[in-house]
Amino acid sequence: MSAVVTSGLPSQQPLPERRPRAIRLERWLVVSASLLAAAAFFWPFFASYAPREAQGLVPIAAIALIPLLAIAVSLTLDRSLRVSRAVALLGVLAAVGSIVRISTVGIAGVETIFIVLILVGRALGARFGFLLGLLTVAVSSVVMGSLGPWTPFQMFAAAWIGAGAGLLPLRRLRGWRELALLASYGLVAAYIFGALMNLWFWPFAVGADTTLSYVAGAAPAENIARFGLYTLLTSTLTWDTVRALTTVVGIAAVGGFVLRALRRVRL
Amino acid sequence: MIASRTHSRWAPARSAAWFALGFIVLRLVYRVLFLGANGSGLVLYSGRPLHLDGPFRFISILGPVTTGGLWNALLDALPFAAGILVIGVLVSLVDVRNALARVATWHLGRGVLTALAIGVSTYPSLVTTWRSMRQVHRLRRERGWLSVLGPLFERTLERSSTLAISMEARGFGRSAHEPELDCSAPLDFSDLSLAHSDRWFLREATASARLGELILLTGSTGSGKSTLLRAIAGLHTHGSREQATGSLSIGGADRFTTSVATSSAFVSFVGQNVRDSFVAATVRDELAFALRMQGMPAPAIEVRLREVVQALRLDELLTRRVEELSAGESVLVALGAALVTRPTLLLLDEPLADLDANQATHVVTLLERLAHTTLMTIVVAEHRTRALSQLGSTRWHLADGRLVAAEACAEACVKPSAEAPVGQPARAESTISALVGPNGSGKTTKLFKMALSDPAGIALVPESLGDFFVRDTVAAECSRSDHTARAAIGTTLKLVRQLIPLDNAVFSTHPRDLSAGQQLALAIAIALAAEPEQLLIDEPTRGLDATARANLVEMLNRVSEYVSVTVASHDAGFIELMNARAQAVNA
């Protein structure tokens, strides 16, 4: 039994073996669930292709489908959470993200959640960024008591942004260049997030019978034009711009030390 | 604002009602703006609509508004608004936070759900830490909130690894078919050497423990007591800078090849920062966590909980949220969570440090009873040997990396008498005053109130020294202190040297890596740099052994010749040692 134990592993416990096939399957499942979720966001543009008698059901189907997808994708990724360090880190970072999010709620459109999501996604990878996006929205909604039909939509949009940060190229980039890359991604992501959130909510928010309304059965171009004006008016020029600026300033201010601290952590 | 949101049960329903109302108003606004409020009834506005062109040619703005049109808009908005409200009411009725704690024990989706539960229960404690760090930084006259963010984030990441260890040690990730450990040989090591960051804390130690043996592990601060306990608990190789030679076995199995999760039913470990190890949201769920990980059925869990609650008198704490517990209460809960699995081997690292006299006596009696009646083998590392001196226990004493066992210990070991001032002339009355009272009596609150009411005249050295430091080396800390105190360059450094002898290598280390005594000296020097009239110190004896305490008393006596010193402490022995004027705080 006498032996020198010089540990290089984070834990003595042998990590559960994950075969490449299992990982490929997981990736495939997450991508398909994401595509289905995207369909639930983008339905207003394609609903005209549905049979006429089913068109009234499309919005209801979208709202019912997305929570189920959120659960399915969580269970799929759960297989990668067999190591206690990953679970603890994920939970704690979701709490950090929630604090950051909640502490700035109500300050004219300032939305800081992306700062955390983008930095973590970059440092710890796409899968972790995806999970953190799902969980941060879930935790902050539970804590704020603001669960609603919007919650699963926000979860997916946040998850995509976290995963996107993990998929960014130029892995070796460090220092201010890396922060510049992340800040530009944050700028784009902030606008995309705003547009996505508007997209699913637009038909419900405006209701029927206005000239800005989603028209079931109309040509996609017509609905896209209506949505374009809706999103420009409601958020792109105002909230989304403030959100994009906060994200850029936030990443520039804290990005350096947050990335350094996260990279010291091994999963 | 955040606190009130988390504690009112109907808050989700209330905010859902506001969301629903906002939604209806929004609908009306869109109808009026985009030609959608036209209909029967009274005409409220009869302007001509404005038609856009280009890509927006489908859209018209304004136009007639009638009561009928508005009524239709209202009816149209109601179903979705009702949906929002229903979800809010459901969330209020179910109490999502507690439901989450339940669900986190399911096997399916356990990882995600546990992470979610951790997130929800970490949130309030992070808010508390943020506030207390802000407060402590205000004592340092640090204004901006950016200075708090870095240390807070690092601490949060540290917390996540403590949490991970705590989960694993209580059976998270344990498979159904773990090998059984042999209860007749709880602990055995020979020629065991342990190193951390190239420093050998233990050299070729050999000892073993019998069933039902109660072992008191003594030794000065930094002598390696914690290192040994962590090695027995299986945590010695969790970091990357640790080395071990020799053999160490628990329950007849090699510790170095047995995973923490495998031994989770056999050994329980209560470390020093128990608050960071809480996984669940409420005391009840925290106590039950290990049993749920073992897959025990709910009625059996209830029986075990009742047993632990009775033994530790936790009745009133059972429904509390873990973040609301005081330091002493947290230790009792952590002890309960460790005992609930009825371990064969129990390891406790300074369990008495945060307990007041009554609680300490109760815990000591309980440990003795457990060892005698249930044959639990218990190893306790402790400075407060006076509280434990009544135990007829075995002693292991650590000094210079050597482990001296019971018999040989008679002369060398720390005795209760060593806590009394040796060779000091009895002073008539010290100028130091002491604030005494049991745990949770509001000593800390009072000190903070005093210090923040007169920041220029009163300086406070808080209990959580780790938060008090804002730079990553001692030298940087000193110059930062000179700067914020507007003192001449080198003032703080000179003060530190007057308080405690330090070699130059220390100045490039991280303040948090200093020994407890050195940290205290540095913090006192920082507080004195601004030349206050009064110095307040909160619970300075935590983590100090007898020698370090004697040094502290001497240091405080010297300081009290220049400023008036007030010390808050629950440690009666220390106050006696200082010969201070005691003043009680009543809750």
PDB file of N, CA and C in Angstrom, chain A residues 108-164:
ATOM      1  N   ALA A 108     -33.634  50.915 -16.127  1.00  0.00           N
ATOM      2  CA  ALA A 108     -33.866  51.152 -17.551  1.00  0.00           C
ATOM      3  C   ALA A 108     -33.124  50.228 -18.506  1.00  0.00           C
ATOM      4  N   GLY A 109     -33.575  48.986 -18.589  1.00  0.00           N
ATOM      5  CA  GLY A 109     -33.073  48.104 -19.631  1.00  0.00           C
ATOM      6  C   GLY A 109     -31.696  47.516 -19.386  1.00  0.00           C
ATOM      7  N   VAL A 110     -31.061  47.886 -18.271  1.00  0.00           N
ATOM      8  CA  VAL A 110     -29.749  47.322 -17.999  1.00  0.00           C
ATOM      9  C   VAL A 110     -29.939  45.837 -17.716  1.00  0.00           C
ATOM     10  N   GLU A 111     -29.313  44.991 -18.506  1.00  0.00           N
ATOM     11  CA  GLU A 111     -29.458  43.542 -18.330  1.00  0.00           C
ATOM     12  C   GLU A 111     -28.062  42.958 -18.336  1.00  0.00           C
ATOM     13  N   THR A 112     -27.630  42.444 -17.181  1.00  0.00           N
ATOM     14  CA  THR A 112     -26.221  42.091 -17.030  1.00  0.00           C
ATOM     15  C   THR A 112     -25.960  40.606 -17.133  1.00  0.00           C
ATOM     16  N   ILE A 113     -27.002  39.823 -17.323  1.00  0.00           N
ATOM     17  CA  ILE A 113     -26.851  38.373 -17.298  1.00  0.00           C
ATOM     18  C   ILE A 113     -25.847  37.874 -18.341  1.00  0.00           C
ATOM     19  N   PHE A 114     -25.773  38.594 -19.487  1.00  0.00           N
ATOM     20  CA  PHE A 114     -24.883  38.124 -20.558  1.00  0.00           C
ATOM     21  C   PHE A 114     -23.419  38.176 -20.188  1.00  0.00           C
ATOM     22  N   ILE A 115     -23.064  39.129 -19.314  1.00  0.00           N
ATOM     23  CA  ILE A 115     -21.655  39.239 -18.925  1.00  0.00           C
ATOM     24  C   ILE A 115     -21.207  37.904 -18.343  1.00  0.00           C
ATOM     25  N   VAL A 116     -21.996  37.385 -17.402  1.00  0.00           N
ATOM     26  CA  VAL A 116     -21.658  36.115 -16.762  1.00  0.00           C
ATOM     27  C   VAL A 116     -21.702  34.975 -17.773  1.00  0.00           C
ATOM     28  N   LEU A 117     -22.779  34.900 -18.541  1.00  0.00           N
ATOM     29  CA  LEU A 117     -22.950  33.782 -19.475  1.00  0.00           C
ATOM     30  C   LEU A 117     -21.821  33.703 -20.488  1.00  0.00           C
ATOM     31  N   ILE A 118     -21.442  34.855 -21.033  1.00  0.00           N
ATOM     32  CA  ILE A 118     -20.428  34.861 -22.090  1.00  0.00           C
ATOM     33  C   ILE A 118     -19.060  34.491 -21.530  1.00  0.00           C
ATOM     34  N   LEU A 119     -18.719  35.061 -20.362  1.00  0.00           N
ATOM     35  CA  LEU A 119     -17.402  34.769 -19.790  1.00  0.00           C
ATOM     36  C   LEU A 119     -17.301  33.296 -19.389  1.00  0.00           C
ATOM     37  N   VAL A 120     -18.368  32.762 -18.779  1.00  0.00           N
ATOM     38  CA  VAL A 120     -18.333  31.361 -18.351  1.00  0.00           C
ATOM     39  C   VAL A 120     -18.333  30.429 -19.562  1.00  0.00           C
ATOM     40  N   GLY A 121     -19.160  30.746 -20.561  1.00  0.00           N
ATOM     41  CA  GLY A 121     -19.205  29.914 -21.762  1.00  0.00           C
ATOM     42  C   GLY A 121     -17.833  29.838 -22.412  1.00  0.00           C
ATOM     43  N   ARG A 122     -17.153  30.981 -22.474  1.00  0.00           N
ATOM     44  CA  ARG A 122     -15.829  31.022 -23.077  1.00  0.00           C
ATOM     45  C   ARG A 122     -14.829  30.193 -22.269  1.00  0.00           C
ATOM     46  N   ALA A 123     -14.845  30.362 -20.932  1.00  0.00           N
ATOM     47  CA  ALA A 123     -13.819  29.715 -20.113  1.00  0.00           C
ATOM     48  C   ALA A 123     -14.102  28.228 -19.912  1.00  0.00           C
ATOM     49  N   LEU A 124     -15.363  27.843 -19.783  1.00  0.00           N
ATOM     50  CA  LEU A 124     -15.658  26.460 -19.398  1.00  0.00           C
ATOM     51  C   LEU A 124     -16.345  25.655 -20.509  1.00  0.00           C
ATOM     52  N   GLY A 125     -16.539  26.249 -21.675  1.00  0.00           N
ATOM     53  CA  GLY A 125     -17.028  25.465 -22.799  1.00  0.00           C
ATOM     54  C   GLY A 125     -18.509  25.612 -23.090  1.00  0.00           C
ATOM     55  N   ALA A 126     -18.880  25.143 -24.303  1.00  0.00           N
ATOM     56  CA  ALA A 126     -20.235  25.368 -24.808  1.00  0.00           C
ATOM     57  C   ALA A 126     -21.292  24.641 -23.975  1.00  0.00           C
ATOM     58  N   ARG A 127     -20.995  23.379 -23.584  1.00  0.00           N
ATOM     59  CA  ARG A 127     -22.000  22.619 -22.857  1.00  0.00           C
ATOM     60  C   ARG A 127     -22.306  23.292 -21.518  1.00  0.00           C
ATOM     61  N   PHE A 128     -21.230  23.710 -20.836  1.00  0.00           N
ATOM     62  CA  PHE A 128     -21.410  24.366 -19.549  1.00  0.00           C
ATOM     63  C   PHE A 128     -22.132  25.700 -19.713  1.00  0.00           C
ATOM     64  N   GLY A 129     -21.782  26.441 -20.777  1.00  0.00           N
ATOM     65  CA  GLY A 129     -22.451  27.714 -21.037  1.00  0.00           C
ATOM     66  C   GLY A 129     -23.938  27.522 -21.289  1.00  0.00           C
ATOM     67  N   PHE A 130     -24.264  26.472 -22.042  1.00  0.00           N
ATOM     68  CA  PHE A 130     -25.662  26.157 -22.337  1.00  0.00           C
ATOM     69  C   PHE A 130     -26.432  25.880 -21.048  1.00  0.00           C
ATOM     70  N   LEU A 131     -25.854  24.979 -20.217  1.00  0.00           N
ATOM     71  CA  LEU A 131     -26.508  24.624 -18.956  1.00  0.00           C
ATOM     72  C   LEU A 131     -26.656  25.843 -18.055  1.00  0.00           C
ATOM     73  N   LEU A 132     -25.595  26.674 -18.008  1.00  0.00           N
ATOM     74  CA  LEU A 132     -25.654  27.847 -17.137  1.00  0.00           C
ATOM     75  C   LEU A 132     -26.742  28.806 -17.594  1.00  0.00           C
ATOM     76  N   GLY A 133     -26.909  28.951 -18.916  1.00  0.00           N
ATOM     77  CA  GLY A 133     -27.983  29.802 -19.429  1.00  0.00           C
ATOM     78  C   GLY A 133     -29.343  29.309 -18.957  1.00  0.00           C
ATOM     79  N   LEU A 134     -29.582  28.008 -19.118  1.00  0.00           N
ATOM     80  CA  LEU A 134     -30.853  27.420 -18.663  1.00  0.00           C
ATOM     81  C   LEU A 134     -31.064  27.694 -17.172  1.00  0.00           C
ATOM     82  N   LEU A 135     -30.020  27.396 -16.385  1.00  0.00           N
ATOM     83  CA  LEU A 135     -30.186  27.423 -14.932  1.00  0.00           C
ATOM     84  C   LEU A 135     -30.235  28.826 -14.353  1.00  0.00           C
ATOM     85  N   THR A 136     -29.445  29.748 -14.940  1.00  0.00           N
ATOM     86  CA  THR A 136     -29.451  31.103 -14.397  1.00  0.00           C
ATOM     87  C   THR A 136     -30.838  31.718 -14.511  1.00  0.00           C
ATOM     88  N   VAL A 137     -31.465  31.525 -15.675  1.00  0.00           N
ATOM     89  CA  VAL A 137     -32.817  32.062 -15.845  1.00  0.00           C
ATOM     90  C   VAL A 137     -33.776  31.366 -14.886  1.00  0.00           C
ATOM     91  N   ALA A 138     -33.633  30.033 -14.745  1.00  0.00           N
ATOM     92  CA  ALA A 138     -34.527  29.304 -13.842  1.00  0.00           C
ATOM     93  C   ALA A 138     -34.359  29.803 -12.407  1.00  0.00           C
ATOM     94  N   VAL A 139     -33.117  29.878 -11.937  1.00  0.00           N
ATOM     95  CA  VAL A 139     -32.866  30.285 -10.548  1.00  0.00           C
ATOM     96  C   VAL A 139     -33.362  31.707 -10.301  1.00  0.00           C
ATOM     97  N   SER A 140     -33.022  32.636 -11.221  1.00  0.00           N
ATOM     98  CA  SER A 140     -33.418  34.019 -10.953  1.00  0.00           C
ATOM     99  C   SER A 140     -34.932  34.170 -11.006  1.00  0.00           C
ATOM    100  N   SER A 141     -35.599  33.389 -11.867  1.00  0.00           N
ATOM    101  CA  SER A 141     -37.055  33.479 -11.924  1.00  0.00           C
ATOM    102  C   SER A 141     -37.685  32.919 -10.659  1.00  0.00           C
ATOM    103  N   VAL A 142     -37.113  31.815 -10.152  1.00  0.00           N
ATOM    104  CA  VAL A 142     -37.641  31.239  -8.907  1.00  0.00           C
ATOM    105  C   VAL A 142     -37.459  32.238  -7.772  1.00  0.00           C
ATOM    106  N   VAL A 143     -36.272  32.829  -7.682  1.00  0.00           N
ATOM    107  CA  VAL A 143     -35.982  33.744  -6.583  1.00  0.00           C
ATOM    108  C   VAL A 143     -36.834  35.005  -6.669  1.00  0.00           C
ATOM    109  N   MET A 144     -37.000  35.529  -7.888  1.00  0.00           N
ATOM    110  CA  MET A 144     -37.792  36.747  -8.042  1.00  0.00           C
ATOM    111  C   MET A 144     -39.282  36.455  -8.015  1.00  0.00           C
ATOM    112  N   GLY A 145     -39.645  35.183  -8.191  1.00  0.00           N
ATOM    113  CA  GLY A 145     -41.054  34.832  -8.272  1.00  0.00           C
ATOM    114  C   GLY A 145     -41.661  35.318  -9.577  1.00  0.00           C
ATOM    115  N   SER A 146     -40.882  35.342 -10.637  1.00  0.00           N
ATOM    116  CA  SER A 146     -41.400  35.861 -11.908  1.00  0.00           C
ATOM    117  C   SER A 146     -41.493  34.766 -12.955  1.00  0.00           C
ATOM    118  N   LEU A 147     -41.897  33.573 -12.498  1.00  0.00           N
ATOM    119  CA  LEU A 147     -42.099  32.500 -13.468  1.00  0.00           C
ATOM    120  C   LEU A 147     -43.336  32.798 -14.305  1.00  0.00           C
ATOM    121  N   GLY A 148     -43.280  32.504 -15.582  1.00  0.00           N
ATOM    122  CA  GLY A 148     -44.424  32.763 -16.453  1.00  0.00           C
ATOM    123  C   GLY A 148     -44.223  32.050 -17.760  1.00  0.00           C
ATOM    124  N   PRO A 149     -45.122  32.264 -18.726  1.00  0.00           N
ATOM    125  CA  PRO A 149     -44.970  31.594 -20.021  1.00  0.00           C
ATOM    126  C   PRO A 149     -43.649  31.972 -20.693  1.00  0.00           C
ATOM    127  N   TRP A 150     -43.102  33.126 -20.298  1.00  0.00           N
ATOM    128  CA  TRP A 150     -41.863  33.591 -20.932  1.00  0.00           C
ATOM    129  C   TRP A 150     -40.632  32.829 -20.449  1.00  0.00           C
ATOM    130  N   THR A 151     -40.720  32.189 -19.246  1.00  0.00           N
ATOM    131  CA  THR A 151     -39.510  31.620 -18.638  1.00  0.00           C
ATOM    132  C   THR A 151     -38.770  30.615 -19.537  1.00  0.00           C
ATOM    133  N   PRO A 152     -39.463  29.586 -20.092  1.00  0.00           N
ATOM    134  CA  PRO A 152     -38.715  28.643 -20.937  1.00  0.00           C
ATOM    135  C   PRO A 152     -38.119  29.292 -22.185  1.00  0.00           C
ATOM    136  N   PHE A 153     -38.797  30.294 -22.729  1.00  0.00           N
ATOM    137  CA  PHE A 153     -38.226  31.000 -23.886  1.00  0.00           C
ATOM    138  C   PHE A 153     -36.930  31.703 -23.497  1.00  0.00           C
ATOM    139  N   GLN A 154     -36.973  32.396 -22.351  1.00  0.00           N
ATOM    140  CA  GLN A 154     -35.759  33.067 -21.873  1.00  0.00           C
ATOM    141  C   GLN A 154     -34.655  32.053 -21.612  1.00  0.00           C
ATOM    142  N   MET A 155     -35.030  30.877 -21.073  1.00  0.00           N
ATOM    143  CA  MET A 155     -34.023  29.860 -20.783  1.00  0.00           C
ATOM    144  C   MET A 155     -33.290  29.447 -22.048  1.00  0.00           C
ATOM    145  N   PHE A 156     -34.052  29.182 -23.108  1.00  0.00           N
ATOM    146  CA  PHE A 156     -33.393  28.761 -24.345  1.00  0.00           C
ATOM    147  C   PHE A 156     -32.539  29.871 -24.936  1.00  0.00           C
ATOM    148  N   ALA A 157     -33.074  31.090 -24.975  1.00  0.00           N
ATOM    149  CA  ALA A 157     -32.304  32.191 -25.569  1.00  0.00           C
ATOM    150  C   ALA A 157     -30.995  32.389 -24.809  1.00  0.00           C
ATOM    151  N   ALA A 158     -31.065  32.334 -23.451  1.00  0.00           N
ATOM    152  CA  ALA A 158     -29.859  32.501 -22.645  1.00  0.00           C
ATOM    153  C   ALA A 158     -28.898  31.337 -22.871  1.00  0.00           C
ATOM    154  N   ALA A 159     -29.454  30.120 -22.983  1.00  0.00           N
ATOM    155  CA  ALA A 159     -28.607  28.948 -23.187  1.00  0.00           C
ATOM    156  C   ALA A 159     -27.849  29.053 -24.508  1.00  0.00           C
ATOM    157  N   TRP A 160     -28.529  29.484 -25.553  1.00  0.00           N
ATOM    158  CA  TRP A 160     -27.861  29.620 -26.851  1.00  0.00           C
ATOM    159  C   TRP A 160     -26.722  30.635 -26.774  1.00  0.00           C
ATOM    160  N   ILE A 161     -26.946  31.717 -26.039  1.00  0.00           N
ATOM    161  CA  ILE A 161     -25.900  32.736 -25.954  1.00  0.00           C
ATOM    162  C   ILE A 161     -24.683  32.213 -25.187  1.00  0.00           C
ATOM    163  N   GLY A 162     -24.939  31.461 -24.099  1.00  0.00           N
ATOM    164  CA  GLY A 162     -23.830  30.859 -23.350  1.00  0.00           C
ATOM    165  C   GLY A 162     -23.076  29.857 -24.202  1.00  0.00           C
ATOM    166  N   ALA A 163     -23.828  29.006 -24.925  1.00  0.00           N
ATOM    167  CA  ALA A 163     -23.181  27.996 -25.766  1.00  0.00           C
ATOM    168  C   ALA A 163     -22.410  28.664 -26.902  1.00  0.00           C
ATOM    169  N   GLY A 164     -23.000  29.713 -27.469  1.00  0.00           N
ATOM    170  CA  GLY A 164     -22.336  30.431 -28.558  1.00  0.00           C
ATOM    171  C   GLY A 164     -20.980  30.969 -28.135  1.00  0.00           C
TER     172      GLY A 164
END
